[in-house]
mmCIF file of C-alpha atoms and ligand atoms in Angstrom:
data_model
loop_
_atom_site.group_PDB
_atom_site.id
_atom_site.type_symbol
_atom_site.label_atom_id
_atom_site.label_comp_id
_atom_site.label_asym_id
_atom_site.label_seq_id
_atom_site.Cartn_x
_atom_site.Cartn_y
_atom_site.Cartn_z
ATOM 1 C CA UNK Z 749 9.448 -204.437 5.642
ATOM 2 C CA UNK Z 750 8.751 -203.979 9.125
ATOM 3 C CA UNK Z 751 5.955 -205.580 9.935
ATOM 4 C CA UNK Z 752 2.334 -207.333 8.707
ATOM 5 C CA UNK Z 753 -1.199 -206.282 8.333
ATOM 6 C CA UNK Z 754 -3.642 -209.005 9.482
ATOM 7 C CA UNK Z 755 -6.377 -209.351 7.467
ATOM 8 C CA UNK Z 756 -9.003 -211.873 7.247
ATOM 9 C CA UNK Z 757 -10.781 -214.200 4.677
ATOM 10 C CA UNK Z 758 -13.848 -212.854 6.603
ATOM 11 C CA UNK Z 759 -14.721 -211.618 10.061
ATOM 12 C CA UNK Z 760 -14.218 -213.824 12.851
ATOM 13 C CA UNK Z 761 -11.548 -216.139 11.729
ATOM 14 C CA UNK Z 762 -8.922 -215.871 14.189
ATOM 15 C CA UNK Z 763 -7.029 -212.724 13.350
ATOM 16 C CA UNK Z 764 -6.862 -211.529 16.893
ATOM 17 C CA UNK Z 765 -5.894 -215.031 17.868
ATOM 18 C CA UNK Z 766 -3.261 -215.419 15.245
ATOM 19 C CA UNK Z 767 -1.868 -211.514 15.894
ATOM 20 C CA UNK Z 768 -1.369 -212.265 19.713
ATOM 21 C CA UNK Z 769 0.240 -215.793 19.210
ATOM 22 C CA UNK Z 770 2.291 -213.885 16.461
ATOM 23 C CA UNK Z 771 2.883 -211.121 18.596
ATOM 24 C CA UNK Z 772 4.279 -213.142 21.560
ATOM 25 C CA UNK Z 773 6.470 -215.581 19.392
ATOM 26 C CA UNK Z 774 7.955 -212.702 17.596
ATOM 27 C CA UNK Z 775 8.765 -211.248 20.910
ATOM 28 C CA UNK Z 776 10.380 -214.480 22.317
ATOM 29 C CA UNK Z 777 12.425 -214.321 18.780
ATOM 30 C CA UNK Z 778 14.017 -211.325 19.759
ATOM 31 C CA UNK Z 779 11.764 -208.778 17.925
ATOM 32 C CA UNK Z 780 10.607 -205.555 19.625
ATOM 33 C CA UNK Z 781 7.260 -206.070 18.548
ATOM 34 C CA UNK Z 782 4.360 -203.014 18.885
ATOM 35 C CA UNK Z 783 0.547 -203.887 17.758
ATOM 36 C CA UNK Z 784 -2.094 -201.790 16.558
ATOM 37 C CA UNK Z 785 -6.248 -202.502 16.019
ATOM 38 C CA UNK Z 786 -6.889 -199.092 14.147
ATOM 39 C CA UNK Z 787 -10.611 -199.326 14.450
ATOM 40 C CA UNK Z 788 -12.167 -201.679 17.159
ATOM 41 C CA UNK Z 789 -16.144 -201.777 16.622
ATOM 42 C CA UNK Z 790 -17.967 -204.009 19.156
ATOM 43 C CA UNK Z 791 -15.736 -202.569 21.641
ATOM 44 C CA UNK Z 792 -16.549 -203.664 25.198
ATOM 45 C CA UNK Z 793 -18.210 -201.026 27.337
ATOM 46 C CA UNK Z 794 -16.618 -200.757 30.607
ATOM 47 C CA UNK Z 795 -16.502 -197.964 33.723
ATOM 48 C CA UNK Z 796 -13.566 -196.280 32.013
ATOM 49 C CA UNK Z 797 -14.794 -196.151 28.532
ATOM 50 C CA UNK Z 798 -15.014 -198.140 25.501
ATOM 51 C CA UNK Z 799 -12.218 -201.211 25.437
ATOM 52 C CA UNK Z 800 -10.837 -202.581 22.467
ATOM 53 C CA UNK Z 801 -11.148 -206.179 23.324
ATOM 54 C CA UNK Z 802 -8.667 -207.436 20.345
ATOM 55 C CA UNK Z 803 -5.962 -204.993 21.391
ATOM 56 C CA UNK Z 804 -6.140 -205.566 25.132
ATOM 57 C CA UNK Z 805 -6.314 -209.451 24.242
ATOM 58 C CA UNK Z 806 -2.936 -209.195 22.015
ATOM 59 C CA UNK Z 807 -1.323 -207.132 24.482
ATOM 60 C CA UNK Z 808 -2.126 -209.100 27.667
ATOM 61 C CA UNK Z 809 -0.901 -212.416 25.628
ATOM 62 C CA UNK Z 810 2.281 -210.842 24.265
ATOM 63 C CA UNK Z 811 3.071 -208.562 26.900
ATOM 64 C CA UNK Z 812 3.093 -205.358 25.442
ATOM 65 C CA UNK Z 813 2.121 -202.167 26.993
ATOM 66 C CA UNK Z 814 1.634 -198.854 25.004
ATOM 67 C CA UNK Z 815 -1.355 -196.160 25.542
ATOM 68 C CA UNK Z 816 -4.762 -197.375 24.235
ATOM 69 C CA UNK Z 817 -5.342 -193.895 22.149
ATOM 70 C CA UNK Z 818 -2.138 -195.128 19.987
ATOM 71 C CA UNK Z 819 -2.951 -198.819 19.761
ATOM 72 C CA UNK Z 820 -6.683 -198.242 18.818
ATOM 73 C CA UNK Z 821 -7.699 -194.755 18.628
ATOM 74 C CA UNK Z 822 -11.032 -195.687 17.313
ATOM 75 C CA UNK Z 823 -13.337 -197.866 19.715
ATOM 76 C CA UNK Z 824 -16.790 -197.765 18.779
ATOM 77 C CA UNK Z 825 -19.354 -199.838 20.433
ATOM 78 C CA UNK Z 826 -21.784 -201.205 17.531
ATOM 79 C CA UNK Z 827 -20.289 -204.607 16.177
ATOM 80 C CA UNK Z 828 -20.556 -203.389 12.421
ATOM 81 C CA UNK Z 829 -18.320 -202.804 9.932
ATOM 82 C CA UNK Z 830 -16.080 -199.429 10.951
ATOM 83 C CA UNK Z 831 -17.634 -197.264 8.781
ATOM 84 C CA UNK Z 832 -21.126 -197.897 9.690
ATOM 85 C CA UNK Z 833 -20.439 -198.285 13.440
ATOM 86 C CA UNK Z 834 -18.819 -194.690 13.487
ATOM 87 C CA UNK Z 835 -21.669 -193.308 11.422
ATOM 88 C CA UNK Z 836 -24.221 -194.963 14.151
ATOM 89 C CA UNK Z 837 -22.050 -193.552 17.120
ATOM 90 C CA UNK Z 838 -21.667 -190.148 15.349
ATOM 91 C CA UNK Z 839 -17.559 -190.528 14.918
ATOM 92 C CA UNK Z 840 -15.879 -188.916 11.973
ATOM 93 C CA UNK Z 841 -12.842 -191.678 11.381
ATOM 94 C CA UNK Z 842 -9.983 -189.680 10.340
ATOM 95 C CA UNK Z 843 -7.280 -191.699 8.280
ATOM 96 C CA UNK Z 844 -4.348 -189.267 9.392
ATOM 97 C CA UNK Z 845 -5.065 -189.645 12.861
ATOM 98 C CA UNK Z 846 -4.543 -193.559 12.455
ATOM 99 C CA UNK Z 847 -1.283 -192.858 10.592
ATOM 100 C CA UNK Z 848 0.117 -190.326 13.087
ATOM 101 C CA UNK Z 849 -0.396 -193.022 16.060
ATOM 102 C CA UNK Z 850 1.220 -195.664 13.570
ATOM 103 C CA UNK Z 851 4.125 -193.288 13.028
ATOM 104 C CA UNK Z 852 4.306 -192.813 16.954
ATOM 105 C CA UNK Z 853 4.192 -196.684 17.735
ATOM 106 C CA UNK Z 854 6.860 -197.379 15.216
ATOM 107 C CA UNK Z 855 8.898 -194.941 17.066
ATOM 108 C CA UNK Z 856 8.542 -196.900 19.935
ATOM 109 C CA UNK Z 857 8.783 -200.628 18.335
ATOM 110 C CA UNK Z 858 11.172 -202.122 15.394
ATOM 111 C CA UNK Z 859 8.293 -204.388 14.304
ATOM 112 C CA UNK Z 860 4.463 -203.703 13.630
ATOM 113 C CA UNK Z 861 1.605 -205.899 13.831
ATOM 114 C CA UNK Z 862 -1.659 -204.001 12.970
ATOM 115 C CA UNK Z 863 -4.967 -206.110 12.810
ATOM 116 C CA UNK Z 864 -7.727 -205.109 10.530
ATOM 117 C CA UNK Z 865 -11.565 -205.163 11.282
ATOM 118 C CA UNK Z 866 -13.314 -207.956 9.399
ATOM 119 C CA UNK Z 867 -12.020 -208.736 5.722
ATOM 120 C CA UNK Z 868 -9.628 -206.854 3.175
ATOM 121 C CA UNK Z 869 -12.883 -204.721 1.615
ATOM 122 C CA UNK Z 870 -14.126 -203.785 4.709
ATOM 123 C CA UNK Z 871 -14.820 -199.862 4.768
ATOM 124 C CA UNK Z 872 -12.812 -197.717 7.467
ATOM 125 C CA UNK Z 873 -14.504 -194.765 6.371
ATOM 126 C CA UNK Z 874 -16.674 -193.809 3.665
ATOM 127 C CA UNK Z 875 -14.769 -195.569 0.475
ATOM 128 C CA UNK Z 876 -11.625 -195.893 2.169
ATOM 129 C CA UNK Z 877 -11.011 -199.900 2.632
ATOM 130 C CA UNK Z 878 -8.755 -202.039 5.106
ATOM 131 C CA UNK Z 879 -6.809 -202.573 1.975
ATOM 132 C CA UNK Z 880 -6.341 -198.827 1.559
ATOM 133 C CA UNK Z 881 -4.962 -198.723 5.226
ATOM 134 C CA UNK Z 882 -2.449 -201.431 4.484
ATOM 135 C CA UNK Z 883 -1.642 -199.385 1.503
ATOM 136 C CA UNK Z 884 -1.485 -196.502 3.652
ATOM 137 C CA UNK Z 885 0.824 -198.252 6.536
ATOM 138 C CA UNK Z 886 2.816 -199.693 3.595
ATOM 139 C CA UNK Z 887 2.494 -203.089 5.289
ATOM 140 C CA UNK Z 888 2.445 -206.530 3.573
ATOM 141 C CA UNK Z 889 -0.907 -208.481 4.437
ATOM 142 C CA UNK Z 890 -1.023 -211.836 6.339
ATOM 143 C CA UNK Z 891 -4.464 -213.455 5.317
ATOM 144 C CA UNK Z 892 -6.169 -215.495 8.419
ATOM 145 C CA UNK Z 893 -8.510 -218.221 7.017
ATOM 146 C CA UNK Z 894 -10.773 -221.142 8.225
ATOM 147 C CA UNK Z 895 -10.014 -224.704 7.402
ATOM 148 C CA UNK Z 896 -13.018 -225.860 6.146
ATOM 149 C CA UNK Z 897 -15.322 -225.980 3.201
ATOM 150 C CA UNK Z 898 -15.431 -222.275 1.616
ATOM 151 C CA UNK Z 899 -12.033 -221.008 2.908
ATOM 152 C CA UNK Z 900 -10.835 -221.560 -0.828
ATOM 153 C CA UNK Z 901 -13.076 -219.116 -2.697
ATOM 154 C CA UNK Z 902 -12.741 -216.675 0.092
ATOM 155 C CA UNK Z 903 -8.694 -216.749 0.690
ATOM 156 C CA UNK Z 904 -8.335 -216.516 -3.242
ATOM 157 C CA UNK Z 905 -10.429 -213.740 -3.573
ATOM 158 C CA UNK Z 906 -8.945 -211.870 -0.998
ATOM 159 C CA UNK Z 907 -5.372 -212.686 -2.320
ATOM 160 C CA UNK Z 908 -6.512 -211.601 -5.859
ATOM 161 C CA UNK Z 909 -7.983 -208.322 -4.549
ATOM 162 C CA UNK Z 910 -4.667 -207.702 -2.429
ATOM 163 C CA UNK Z 911 -2.712 -207.951 -5.645
ATOM 164 C CA UNK Z 912 -5.221 -206.284 -7.721
ATOM 165 C CA UNK Z 913 -4.418 -203.238 -5.314
ATOM 166 C CA UNK Z 914 -0.676 -203.483 -5.564
ATOM 167 C CA UNK Z 915 -0.527 -205.003 -1.948
ATOM 168 C CA UNK Z 916 2.057 -207.718 -1.236
ATOM 169 C CA UNK Z 917 0.668 -210.953 0.313
ATOM 170 C CA UNK Z 918 3.252 -212.549 2.702
ATOM 171 C CA UNK Z 919 1.302 -215.325 3.380
ATOM 172 C CA UNK Z 920 -1.998 -217.125 4.625
ATOM 173 C CA UNK Z 921 -2.554 -218.778 8.045
ATOM 174 C CA UNK Z 922 -5.056 -221.378 8.385
ATOM 175 C CA UNK Z 923 -6.732 -220.972 11.960
ATOM 176 C CA UNK Z 924 -8.987 -223.476 13.975
ATOM 177 C CA UNK Z 925 -7.657 -226.672 12.531
ATOM 178 C CA UNK Z 926 -9.245 -229.488 14.165
ATOM 179 C CA UNK Z 927 -6.998 -232.622 13.432
ATOM 180 C CA UNK Z 928 -9.487 -235.270 14.694
ATOM 181 C CA UNK Z 929 -12.404 -233.827 12.731
ATOM 182 C CA UNK Z 930 -10.494 -232.954 9.557
ATOM 183 C CA UNK Z 931 -12.322 -234.232 6.700
ATOM 184 C CA UNK Z 932 -11.091 -234.011 2.969
ATOM 185 C CA UNK Z 933 -11.532 -230.512 2.534
ATOM 186 C CA UNK Z 934 -9.822 -229.292 5.637
ATOM 187 C CA UNK Z 935 -6.742 -231.364 4.562
ATOM 188 C CA UNK Z 936 -6.657 -230.538 0.919
ATOM 189 C CA UNK Z 937 -7.220 -227.169 1.208
ATOM 190 C CA UNK Z 938 -3.725 -225.320 2.119
ATOM 191 C CA UNK Z 939 -2.140 -227.378 -1.029
ATOM 192 C CA UNK Z 940 -5.084 -226.101 -3.279
ATOM 193 C CA UNK Z 941 -4.988 -222.396 -2.053
ATOM 194 C CA UNK Z 942 -0.907 -222.477 -2.350
ATOM 195 C CA UNK Z 943 -1.075 -224.368 -5.569
ATOM 196 C CA UNK Z 944 -3.996 -221.994 -7.229
ATOM 197 C CA UNK Z 945 -2.652 -218.650 -6.002
ATOM 198 C CA UNK Z 946 1.516 -219.029 -5.571
ATOM 199 C CA UNK Z 947 0.970 -217.539 -1.885
ATOM 200 C CA UNK Z 948 2.557 -219.739 0.580
ATOM 201 C CA UNK Z 949 0.612 -221.022 3.715
ATOM 202 C CA UNK Z 950 2.629 -220.069 6.300
ATOM 203 C CA UNK Z 951 0.839 -221.511 9.233
ATOM 204 C CA UNK Z 952 -1.617 -223.893 10.215
ATOM 205 C CA UNK Z 953 -2.838 -223.438 13.757
ATOM 206 C CA UNK Z 954 -4.844 -225.713 15.700
ATOM 207 C CA UNK Z 955 -8.243 -225.352 17.170
ATOM 208 C CA UNK Z 956 -8.051 -224.904 21.228
ATOM 209 C CA UNK Z 957 -11.020 -225.259 22.931
ATOM 210 C CA UNK Z 958 -9.525 -223.200 25.951
ATOM 211 C CA UNK Z 959 -9.109 -220.325 24.079
ATOM 212 C CA UNK Z 960 -11.443 -217.097 23.885
ATOM 213 C CA UNK Z 961 -10.724 -213.670 22.992
ATOM 214 C CA UNK Z 962 -14.151 -212.084 24.152
ATOM 215 C CA UNK Z 963 -13.432 -213.495 27.491
ATOM 216 C CA UNK Z 964 -9.553 -212.653 27.376
ATOM 217 C CA UNK Z 965 -8.662 -216.691 27.856
ATOM 218 C CA UNK Z 966 -5.061 -216.897 26.047
ATOM 219 C CA UNK Z 967 -5.407 -220.920 26.178
ATOM 220 C CA UNK Z 968 -2.025 -222.136 24.324
ATOM 221 C CA UNK Z 969 -2.101 -219.990 21.370
ATOM 222 C CA UNK Z 970 1.462 -218.518 22.136
ATOM 223 C CA UNK Z 971 2.680 -222.460 21.968
ATOM 224 C CA UNK Z 972 0.069 -223.449 19.384
ATOM 225 C CA UNK Z 973 1.389 -220.302 16.679
ATOM 226 C CA UNK Z 974 5.241 -221.277 17.646
ATOM 227 C CA UNK Z 975 4.533 -224.535 16.700
ATOM 228 C CA UNK Z 976 2.067 -224.117 13.902
ATOM 229 C CA UNK Z 977 3.729 -221.490 11.979
ATOM 230 C CA UNK Z 978 6.390 -222.637 9.259
ATOM 231 C CA UNK Z 979 8.831 -219.575 10.341
ATOM 232 C CA UNK Z 980 11.096 -220.387 7.255
ATOM 233 C CA UNK Z 981 8.283 -219.695 4.805
ATOM 234 C CA UNK Z 982 7.494 -215.979 6.609
ATOM 235 C CA UNK Z 983 9.846 -213.547 5.312
ATOM 236 C CA UNK Z 984 11.179 -211.681 8.244
ATOM 237 C CA UNK Z 985 14.038 -209.640 8.862
ATOM 238 C CA UNK Z 986 16.752 -210.034 11.229
ATOM 239 C CA UNK Z 987 15.340 -209.236 14.950
ATOM 240 C CA UNK Z 988 17.594 -206.226 15.189
ATOM 241 C CA UNK Z 989 16.264 -204.998 11.446
ATOM 242 C CA UNK Z 990 19.250 -203.143 9.626
ATOM 243 C CA UNK Z 991 18.550 -199.519 10.447
ATOM 244 C CA UNK Z 992 16.537 -198.742 13.406
ATOM 245 C CA UNK Z 993 12.629 -198.693 14.044
ATOM 246 C CA UNK Z 994 9.673 -199.647 12.302
ATOM 247 C CA UNK Z 995 9.050 -195.995 10.913
ATOM 248 C CA UNK Z 996 12.538 -196.465 9.079
ATOM 249 C CA UNK Z 997 10.468 -198.487 6.191
ATOM 250 C CA UNK Z 998 7.007 -198.208 6.829
ATOM 251 C CA UNK Z 999 6.007 -194.738 7.886
ATOM 252 C CA UNK Z 1000 8.648 -193.261 5.136
ATOM 253 C CA UNK Z 1001 7.127 -195.306 2.258
ATOM 254 C CA UNK Z 1002 10.437 -197.004 1.253
HETATM 255 N N1 LIG R 1236 -7.411 -221.560 17.244
HETATM 256 C C1 LIG R 1236 -8.588 -221.254 17.775
HETATM 257 N N2 LIG R 1236 -9.016 -222.212 18.598
HETATM 258 C C2 LIG R 1236 -10.530 -222.076 19.249
HETATM 259 N N3 LIG R 1236 -11.110 -220.867 19.099
HETATM 260 C C3 LIG R 1236 -10.610 -219.804 18.418
HETATM 261 C C4 LIG R 1236 -9.219 -219.941 17.534
HETATM 262 N N4 LIG R 1236 -9.158 -218.769 17.299
HETATM 263 C C5 LIG R 1236 -9.890 -217.904 17.142
HETATM 264 N N5 LIG R 1236 -10.646 -218.692 18.282
HETATM 265 C C6 LIG R 1236 -12.012 -218.045 18.860
HETATM 266 O O1 LIG R 1236 -13.140 -217.736 17.422
HETATM 267 C C7 LIG R 1236 -13.558 -216.340 17.664
HETATM 268 C C8 LIG R 1236 -13.035 -215.571 16.698
HETATM 269 O O2 LIG R 1236 -11.572 -215.217 16.584
HETATM 270 P P1 LIG R 1236 -10.920 -213.846 16.370
HETATM 271 O O3 LIG R 1236 -11.835 -212.838 17.553
HETATM 272 O O4 LIG R 1236 -9.372 -214.129 16.747
HETATM 273 O O5 LIG R 1236 -11.385 -213.596 15.140
HETATM 274 P P2 LIG R 1236 -11.044 -212.289 14.368
HETATM 275 O O6 LIG R 1236 -10.718 -212.426 13.081
HETATM 276 O O7 LIG R 1236 -9.896 -211.521 15.064
HETATM 277 O O8 LIG R 1236 -12.953 -211.501 14.303
HETATM 278 P P3 LIG R 1236 -12.907 -210.084 14.166
HETATM 279 O O9 LIG R 1236 -13.222 -209.622 12.920
HETATM 280 O O10 LIG R 1236 -14.173 -209.726 15.335
HETATM 281 O O11 LIG R 1236 -11.556 -208.968 14.695
HETATM 282 C C9 LIG R 1236 -13.243 -215.859 19.020
HETATM 283 O O12 LIG R 1236 -14.320 -216.337 19.857
HETATM 284 C C10 LIG R 1236 -12.248 -216.657 19.630
HETATM 285 O O13 LIG R 1236 -11.984 -217.102 20.858
HETATM 286 MG MG1 LIG R 1237 -10.080 -209.421 16.082
#
């Protein structure tokens, strides 16, 4: 295992915030981390073309510098599911192009964090879903979920679907936990999810009013993920790995 596919119980749950915080902390722990946002819908239109907000946020927070064509090969403007955003934009998403970019990044880094779009059953192209992408890259998934009412159902459904597709679920990260406003649901959800799924909740990341992905404000995301993750519960290889870079395991399908 040389990385994680970061998916969510829903869109807007904090995948990017958590990916950025994880990348920054793994780097601090000695990992050579690369990131990828294979398809960004809702890209920002600038004078230099379409920008992947998620990839740029994560690379900025974690201090990662790779060519945008590798990190986010498909940058689409409509804020829709990737397959639909591509269709409207007249773009043909080719999954082998995503795989090629991933292989290149694997040569550059020992550990990869790949952020999906939306949730695990969101279509990348045609009937090829985010779950198929995680499988193609041979990565276990980390599921980012909301803290409040409704998250037990969304998270358990995501876990069940991943398992039914033969995808390893490495853990759940509850993001946006607000201690002062937490009621019975927020307080009991992590334990209930663990008990019903058998999957560990590997982190509870607090709410931070100073954080905003869309305007590239990091807030305290690095510190919050550093403190909020239960690193012992998360199965990680040694920082140096055992035999080479991320590609050795993920891209050769071991
Ligand atoms: N811990 C947090 N505290 C406060 N705001 C947060 C936190 N995590 C995320 N946010 C905010 O919530 C919104 C959604 O977060 P984020 O962009 O990380 O979600 P996402 O799951 O990556 O969404 P998408 O499906 O669009 O990729 C953003 O505006 C972000 O700034
Ligand atoms: Mg995102």
